[in-house]
Amino acid sequence: MRPGNLKTRIFLDGGDPGETREMLDLFGFVDGQTTNPSLISKNPEARARMERGEKFSESELLEFYEGVVRELAEMIPQGSVSIEVYADENTTAEHMIEQGREMFRWIPNAHIKLPTTAEGLKAAEMAIKDGIRINMTLCFSQEQAAAVYDATAGARKGDVFVSPFVGRLDDRGEDGMSLIDNILKMYRDGDGHAEVLTASVRSYDHLIYALKLESDIITAPFNAIKEWGNKGFPLPGHDYSYPSGNLKLLPYEHIDLKKRWTEFNIAHVLTDTGLAKFAADWNNLIQ
Ligand code: G3P
């Protein structure tokens, strides 16, 4: 059962509806789900197909993604399901929003994932005007989160998520959880329209510390949620201290949230490599 005093929404990060069913059967709740091209490429049906040497045509792959997302949405009717547009370094904002408009029609509870790049932020501005809910992905810096805040100004609370990827920062020796802490702190000066969705969670401690920081949402792979659930969903006490080991703390930057997003330095190498990897995993499925 979902702990009664849990404020943070818990999303499942994955592309396999079977896993979502298992989580519902085991624990009785899933507050939402996030997908991405790499997770879709790991979907058991997609993998079996690839093993048979049967790649998808572009339209078959989109139909397949739509089918997966529809299954998820039916299991989580009250929650949100994030669907990611295809984007590589050459994809324009117009092409992203075109895909986003189409994907947003797939299910009633979609958030459209756009990359936190200049084109992604332009697409975010258009999405908000169109009333399309969004999840800004591949966020690795406080300046990128500040840019998301401005690009989505005026959106309704609940319509905008920003997804900082903690595990990938840890992978290069930086403390990803300190970025969550910093963005939450920075957003406290704002109007609350953008919610922090802790992503790229790899461990039980990522999850527990994100709860302690009061991240609005956490998306985690099933194994991390299972570990937490099997322990009885404990919540962190005041004495919880995150074992950051040798990871380098990212210092808090004093950023004026009133600045235009175009004034921020939104470049980050992990955004670029992340975008390329998502595109490659998607393209690999296509004939
Ligand atoms: O939520 C984003 C997530 O799927 C990325 O996780 O482990 O590939 O960094 P990871």
CSV table of C-alpha atoms and ligand atoms in Angstrom, one decimal:
chain,number,residue,atom,x,y,z
A,1,MET,CA,0.0,0.0,0.0
A,2,ARG,CA,1.1,3.6,-0.7
A,3,PRO,CA,2.4,5.1,2.6
A,4,GLY,CA,-0.4,7.5,3.8
A,5,ASN,CA,1.9,10.3,4.7
A,6,LEU,CA,3.9,10.2,1.4
A,7,LYS,CA,3.8,13.6,-0.3
A,8,THR,CA,6.2,12.8,-3.2
A,9,ARG,CA,4.6,11.0,-6.2
A,10,ILE,CA,6.3,7.8,-7.1
A,11,PHE,CA,6.6,7.1,-10.8
A,12,LEU,CA,7.9,3.9,-12.4
A,13,ASP,CA,10.7,4.4,-15.0
A,14,GLY,CA,10.3,1.8,-17.6
A,15,GLY,CA,8.9,0.7,-21.0
A,16,ASP,CA,7.4,-2.6,-20.0
A,17,PRO,CA,3.7,-2.6,-19.0
A,18,GLY,CA,4.2,-6.1,-17.5
A,19,GLU,CA,6.4,-4.4,-14.9
A,20,THR,CA,3.8,-1.8,-14.2
A,21,ARG,CA,1.2,-4.6,-13.6
A,22,GLU,CA,3.6,-6.3,-11.3
A,23,MET,CA,4.2,-3.2,-9.3
A,24,LEU,CA,0.4,-2.6,-9.0
A,25,ASP,CA,-0.1,-6.3,-8.0
A,26,LEU,CA,2.7,-6.2,-5.4
A,27,PHE,CA,2.3,-2.8,-3.9
A,28,GLY,CA,-1.2,-1.5,-5.0
A,29,PHE,CA,0.0,1.8,-6.4
A,30,VAL,CA,1.9,3.5,-9.2
A,31,ASP,CA,1.5,7.3,-9.3
A,32,GLY,CA,2.8,7.6,-12.9
A,33,GLN,CA,5.3,6.3,-15.4
A,34,THR,CA,8.1,7.7,-17.4
A,35,THR,CA,9.3,6.2,-20.7
A,36,ASN,CA,12.1,7.1,-23.1
A,37,PRO,CA,13.5,5.6,-26.4
A,38,SER,CA,16.1,3.5,-24.6
A,39,LEU,CA,13.5,2.0,-22.2
A,40,ILE,CA,11.2,1.3,-25.2
A,41,SER,CA,14.1,-0.5,-26.9
A,42,LYS,CA,14.3,-2.7,-23.8
A,43,ASN,CA,10.6,-3.6,-23.9
A,44,PRO,CA,10.4,-7.5,-24.0
A,45,GLU,CA,8.2,-7.5,-27.1
A,46,ALA,CA,10.6,-5.1,-28.9
A,47,ARG,CA,13.6,-7.2,-27.9
A,48,ALA,CA,12.0,-10.5,-29.0
A,49,ARG,CA,11.3,-8.9,-32.3
A,50,MET,CA,14.8,-7.6,-32.7
A,51,GLU,CA,16.2,-11.1,-31.8
A,52,ARG,CA,14.1,-12.5,-34.6
A,53,GLY,CA,15.9,-9.9,-36.8
A,54,GLU,CA,12.6,-8.1,-37.5
A,55,LYS,CA,13.2,-4.4,-37.2
A,56,PHE,CA,10.4,-1.9,-37.3
A,57,SER,CA,9.5,0.6,-40.0
A,58,GLU,CA,9.2,4.1,-38.6
A,59,SER,CA,5.4,4.0,-38.5
A,60,GLU,CA,5.3,0.5,-37.0
A,61,LEU,CA,7.7,1.7,-34.2
A,62,LEU,CA,5.4,4.7,-33.4
A,63,GLU,CA,2.4,2.4,-33.4
A,64,PHE,CA,4.2,0.1,-31.0
A,65,TYR,CA,5.2,3.0,-28.7
A,66,GLU,CA,1.6,4.2,-28.8
A,67,GLY,CA,0.4,0.7,-27.8
A,68,VAL,CA,2.7,0.5,-24.9
A,69,VAL,CA,1.7,4.0,-23.7
A,70,ARG,CA,-2.0,3.2,-24.0
A,71,GLU,CA,-1.5,0.0,-21.9
A,72,LEU,CA,0.3,2.1,-19.2
A,73,ALA,CA,-2.3,4.9,-19.3
A,74,GLU,CA,-5.1,2.4,-18.7
A,75,MET,CA,-3.3,0.9,-15.7
A,76,ILE,CA,-2.6,4.4,-14.3
A,77,PRO,CA,-5.7,6.4,-15.2
A,78,GLN,CA,-5.2,9.0,-12.4
A,79,GLY,CA,-1.5,9.4,-13.0
A,80,SER,CA,0.7,10.7,-15.7
A,81,VAL,CA,2.6,8.9,-18.4
A,82,SER,CA,5.6,10.6,-20.0
A,83,ILE,CA,6.2,10.0,-23.7
A,84,GLU,CA,9.4,11.2,-25.3
A,85,VAL,CA,9.7,12.8,-28.8
A,86,TYR,CA,12.4,11.8,-31.1
A,87,ALA,CA,15.2,14.3,-31.1
A,88,ASP,CA,18.8,14.4,-32.2
A,89,GLU,CA,21.1,17.4,-32.5
A,90,ASN,CA,19.4,18.5,-35.8
A,91,THR,CA,15.8,18.2,-34.7
A,92,THR,CA,14.0,21.5,-34.8
A,93,ALA,CA,11.6,22.8,-32.2
A,94,GLU,CA,8.9,22.7,-34.9
A,95,HIS,CA,9.5,19.0,-35.5
A,96,MET,CA,9.5,18.3,-31.7
A,97,ILE,CA,6.2,20.1,-31.2
A,98,GLU,CA,4.6,18.3,-34.2
A,99,GLN,CA,5.5,15.0,-32.6
A,100,GLY,CA,4.4,16.2,-29.2
A,101,ARG,CA,1.0,17.3,-30.5
A,102,GLU,CA,0.4,13.9,-32.0
A,103,MET,CA,1.7,11.9,-28.9
A,104,PHE,CA,-0.4,14.1,-26.6
A,105,ARG,CA,-3.5,12.7,-28.4
A,106,TRP,CA,-2.5,9.1,-27.7
A,107,ILE,CA,-3.7,9.1,-24.1
A,108,PRO,CA,-5.6,11.5,-21.8
A,109,ASN,CA,-2.8,11.7,-19.1
A,110,ALA,CA,0.3,12.4,-21.1
A,111,HIS,CA,3.3,14.5,-20.4
A,112,ILE,CA,5.5,15.1,-23.4
A,113,LYS,CA,9.2,14.7,-22.9
A,114,LEU,CA,11.3,17.4,-24.6
A,115,PRO,CA,15.1,17.7,-24.2
A,116,THR,CA,16.5,20.6,-22.2
A,117,THR,CA,18.2,22.1,-25.2
A,118,ALA,CA,17.6,25.4,-27.0
A,119,GLU,CA,15.2,23.7,-29.5
A,120,GLY,CA,13.6,21.7,-26.7
A,121,LEU,CA,13.0,24.9,-24.8
A,122,LYS,CA,11.5,26.7,-27.8
A,123,ALA,CA,9.2,23.6,-28.2
A,124,ALA,CA,8.3,23.9,-24.5
A,125,GLU,CA,7.2,27.5,-25.0
A,126,MET,CA,4.9,26.4,-27.9
A,127,ALA,CA,3.7,23.4,-25.9
A,128,ILE,CA,2.6,25.6,-23.0
A,129,LYS,CA,0.7,27.9,-25.4
A,130,ASP,CA,-1.0,24.8,-26.8
A,131,GLY,CA,-2.0,23.5,-23.4
A,132,ILE,CA,0.3,20.5,-23.8
A,133,ARG,CA,1.8,19.1,-20.5
A,134,ILE,CA,5.5,18.6,-20.7
A,135,ASN,CA,8.4,16.9,-18.9
A,136,MET,CA,11.8,18.5,-19.7
A,137,THR,CA,14.3,15.7,-19.8
A,138,LEU,CA,18.1,15.4,-19.7
A,139,CYS,CA,18.6,18.3,-17.2
A,140,PHE,CA,22.0,18.4,-15.6
A,141,SER,CA,22.4,21.9,-14.3
A,142,GLN,CA,20.7,24.5,-12.2
A,143,GLU,CA,20.8,27.0,-15.1
A,144,GLN,CA,19.0,24.5,-17.3
A,145,ALA,CA,16.3,24.2,-14.6
A,146,ALA,CA,16.1,28.0,-14.4
A,147,ALA,CA,15.7,28.1,-18.2
A,148,VAL,CA,12.8,25.6,-18.0
A,149,TYR,CA,11.2,27.7,-15.3
A,150,ASP,CA,11.2,30.8,-17.6
A,151,ALA,CA,10.3,29.0,-20.9
A,152,THR,CA,7.2,27.5,-19.2
A,153,ALA,CA,6.1,30.6,-17.3
A,154,GLY,CA,2.4,30.9,-16.9
A,155,ALA,CA,1.8,27.1,-17.1
A,156,ARG,CA,-0.6,25.5,-14.6
A,157,LYS,CA,1.0,23.6,-11.7
A,158,GLY,CA,1.1,20.0,-12.7
A,159,ASP,CA,1.7,20.7,-16.3
A,160,VAL,CA,5.5,21.1,-16.2
A,161,PHE,CA,8.0,18.6,-14.9
A,162,VAL,CA,11.8,19.1,-15.0
A,163,SER,CA,13.8,15.9,-14.9
A,164,PRO,CA,17.4,16.2,-13.5
A,165,PHE,CA,19.3,13.0,-14.1
A,166,VAL,CA,21.1,12.2,-10.8
A,167,GLY,CA,22.7,8.8,-11.7
A,168,ARG,CA,24.5,10.1,-14.8
A,169,LEU,CA,26.1,12.9,-12.8
A,170,ASP,CA,27.2,10.4,-10.1
A,171,ASP,CA,28.7,8.4,-13.0
A,172,ARG,CA,31.2,11.1,-13.6
A,173,GLY,CA,32.0,11.8,-9.9
A,174,GLU,CA,29.5,14.6,-9.3
A,175,ASP,CA,26.8,14.4,-6.6
A,176,GLY,CA,23.6,14.3,-8.6
A,177,MET,CA,21.5,14.5,-5.5
A,178,SER,CA,23.0,17.9,-4.7
A,179,LEU,CA,21.5,19.2,-8.0
A,180,ILE,CA,18.1,18.1,-6.8
A,181,ASP,CA,18.7,19.9,-3.5
A,182,ASN,CA,19.8,23.1,-5.4
A,183,ILE,CA,16.9,23.1,-7.9
A,184,LEU,CA,14.3,22.6,-5.2
A,185,LYS,CA,15.9,25.4,-3.2
A,186,MET,CA,15.9,27.7,-6.3
A,187,TYR,CA,12.3,26.9,-7.3
A,188,ARG,CA,11.2,27.9,-3.7
A,189,ASP,CA,11.7,31.5,-4.9
A,190,GLY,CA,9.3,30.9,-7.7
A,191,ASP,CA,5.5,30.4,-8.2
A,192,GLY,CA,5.6,26.6,-8.1
A,193,HIS,CA,4.5,26.0,-11.7
A,194,ALA,CA,7.4,23.7,-12.4
A,195,GLU,CA,7.8,20.5,-10.5
A,196,VAL,CA,11.0,18.6,-9.9
A,197,LEU,CA,11.0,15.0,-11.0
A,198,THR,CA,14.1,13.2,-9.7
A,199,ALA,CA,15.2,10.9,-12.6
A,200,SER,CA,18.1,8.5,-13.5
A,201,VAL,CA,17.6,7.0,-10.0
A,202,ARG,CA,19.8,4.0,-9.6
A,203,SER,CA,19.7,3.1,-5.9
A,204,TYR,CA,17.6,2.9,-2.8
A,205,ASP,CA,19.5,5.8,-1.3
A,206,HIS,CA,18.8,8.1,-4.3
A,207,LEU,CA,15.1,7.4,-3.7
A,208,ILE,CA,15.2,7.9,0.1
A,209,TYR,CA,17.2,11.1,-0.2
A,210,ALA,CA,14.9,12.5,-2.9
A,211,LEU,CA,12.0,11.8,-0.4
A,212,LYS,CA,13.9,13.6,2.3
A,213,LEU,CA,14.5,16.6,0.0
A,214,GLU,CA,10.8,16.5,-0.8
A,215,SER,CA,11.2,16.2,-4.5
A,216,ASP,CA,7.7,16.7,-6.1
A,217,ILE,CA,8.1,13.4,-8.0
A,218,ILE,CA,10.6,10.6,-8.2
A,219,THR,CA,10.8,8.2,-11.1
A,220,ALA,CA,12.7,5.0,-10.3
A,221,PRO,CA,13.4,1.7,-11.9
A,222,PHE,CA,11.3,-1.2,-10.5
A,223,ASN,CA,14.3,-2.8,-8.7
A,224,ALA,CA,14.8,0.4,-6.6
A,225,ILE,CA,11.1,0.7,-5.8
A,226,LYS,CA,10.9,-3.0,-5.0
A,227,GLU,CA,13.8,-2.7,-2.5
A,228,TRP,CA,12.0,0.2,-0.8
A,229,GLY,CA,8.7,-1.7,-0.9
A,230,ASN,CA,10.1,-4.9,0.5
A,231,LYS,CA,11.4,-2.9,3.4
A,232,GLY,CA,7.9,-1.6,4.1
A,233,PHE,CA,8.3,1.8,2.4
A,234,PRO,CA,10.2,3.5,5.2
A,235,LEU,CA,10.3,7.3,5.1
A,236,PRO,CA,13.6,9.0,5.9
A,237,GLY,CA,13.8,10.4,9.5
A,238,HIS,CA,15.5,13.6,10.5
A,239,ASP,CA,18.7,11.6,11.2
A,240,TYR,CA,18.9,10.2,7.6
A,241,SER,CA,22.2,11.2,6.0
A,242,TYR,CA,22.8,10.5,2.3
A,243,PRO,CA,26.0,8.4,1.7
A,244,SER,CA,27.5,10.6,-1.0
A,245,GLY,CA,30.9,9.0,-0.6
A,246,ASN,CA,33.5,10.8,-2.7
A,247,LEU,CA,31.0,12.4,-5.0
A,248,LYS,CA,31.7,16.1,-5.6
A,249,LEU,CA,29.0,18.4,-4.3
A,250,LEU,CA,27.5,20.8,-6.9
A,251,PRO,CA,27.5,24.3,-5.3
A,252,TYR,CA,24.3,26.2,-5.1
A,253,GLU,CA,24.1,29.1,-7.6
A,254,HIS,CA,22.2,32.2,-6.8
A,255,ILE,CA,20.1,32.5,-10.0
A,256,ASP,CA,17.5,35.1,-10.8
A,257,LEU,CA,14.4,33.2,-11.9
A,258,LYS,CA,13.1,36.4,-13.6
A,259,LYS,CA,15.7,36.2,-16.3
A,260,ARG,CA,14.8,35.1,-19.8
A,261,TRP,CA,15.7,31.5,-20.6
A,262,THR,CA,17.8,32.6,-23.5
A,263,GLU,CA,20.2,34.4,-21.1
A,264,PHE,CA,21.1,31.2,-19.3
A,265,ASN,CA,24.0,28.9,-20.2
A,266,ILE,CA,22.0,25.8,-21.0
A,267,ALA,CA,24.8,23.8,-22.6
A,268,HIS,CA,25.8,20.5,-20.9
A,269,VAL,CA,27.8,17.7,-22.3
A,270,LEU,CA,25.6,15.1,-20.7
A,271,THR,CA,22.6,16.6,-22.4
A,272,ASP,CA,24.3,16.2,-25.7
A,273,THR,CA,25.5,12.6,-25.1
A,274,GLY,CA,22.2,11.7,-23.6
A,275,LEU,CA,20.3,13.0,-26.6
A,276,ALA,CA,22.6,11.1,-29.0
A,277,LYS,CA,22.1,7.9,-27.0
A,278,PHE,CA,18.3,8.1,-27.0
A,279,ALA,CA,18.4,8.8,-30.8
A,280,ALA,CA,20.7,5.9,-31.4
A,281,ASP,CA,18.6,3.5,-29.4
A,282,TRP,CA,15.5,4.5,-31.3
A,283,ASN,CA,17.1,4.4,-34.7
A,284,ASN,CA,18.5,1.0,-33.9
A,285,LEU,CA,15.0,-0.4,-33.8
A,286,ILE,CA,14.2,0.9,-37.3
A,287,GLN,CA,15.1,-1.0,-40.6
B,1,G3P,O1,14.4,8.7,-16.0
B,1,G3P,C1,15.5,8.8,-16.9
B,1,G3P,C2,16.2,7.5,-16.8
B,1,G3P,O2,15.5,6.5,-17.6
B,1,G3P,C3,17.6,7.5,-17.2
B,1,G3P,O3,18.2,6.7,-16.4
B,1,G3P,O4,19.8,5.1,-15.6
B,1,G3P,O5,19.7,5.7,-18.0
B,1,G3P,O6,20.6,7.3,-16.4
B,1,G3P,P1,19.7,6.1,-16.6
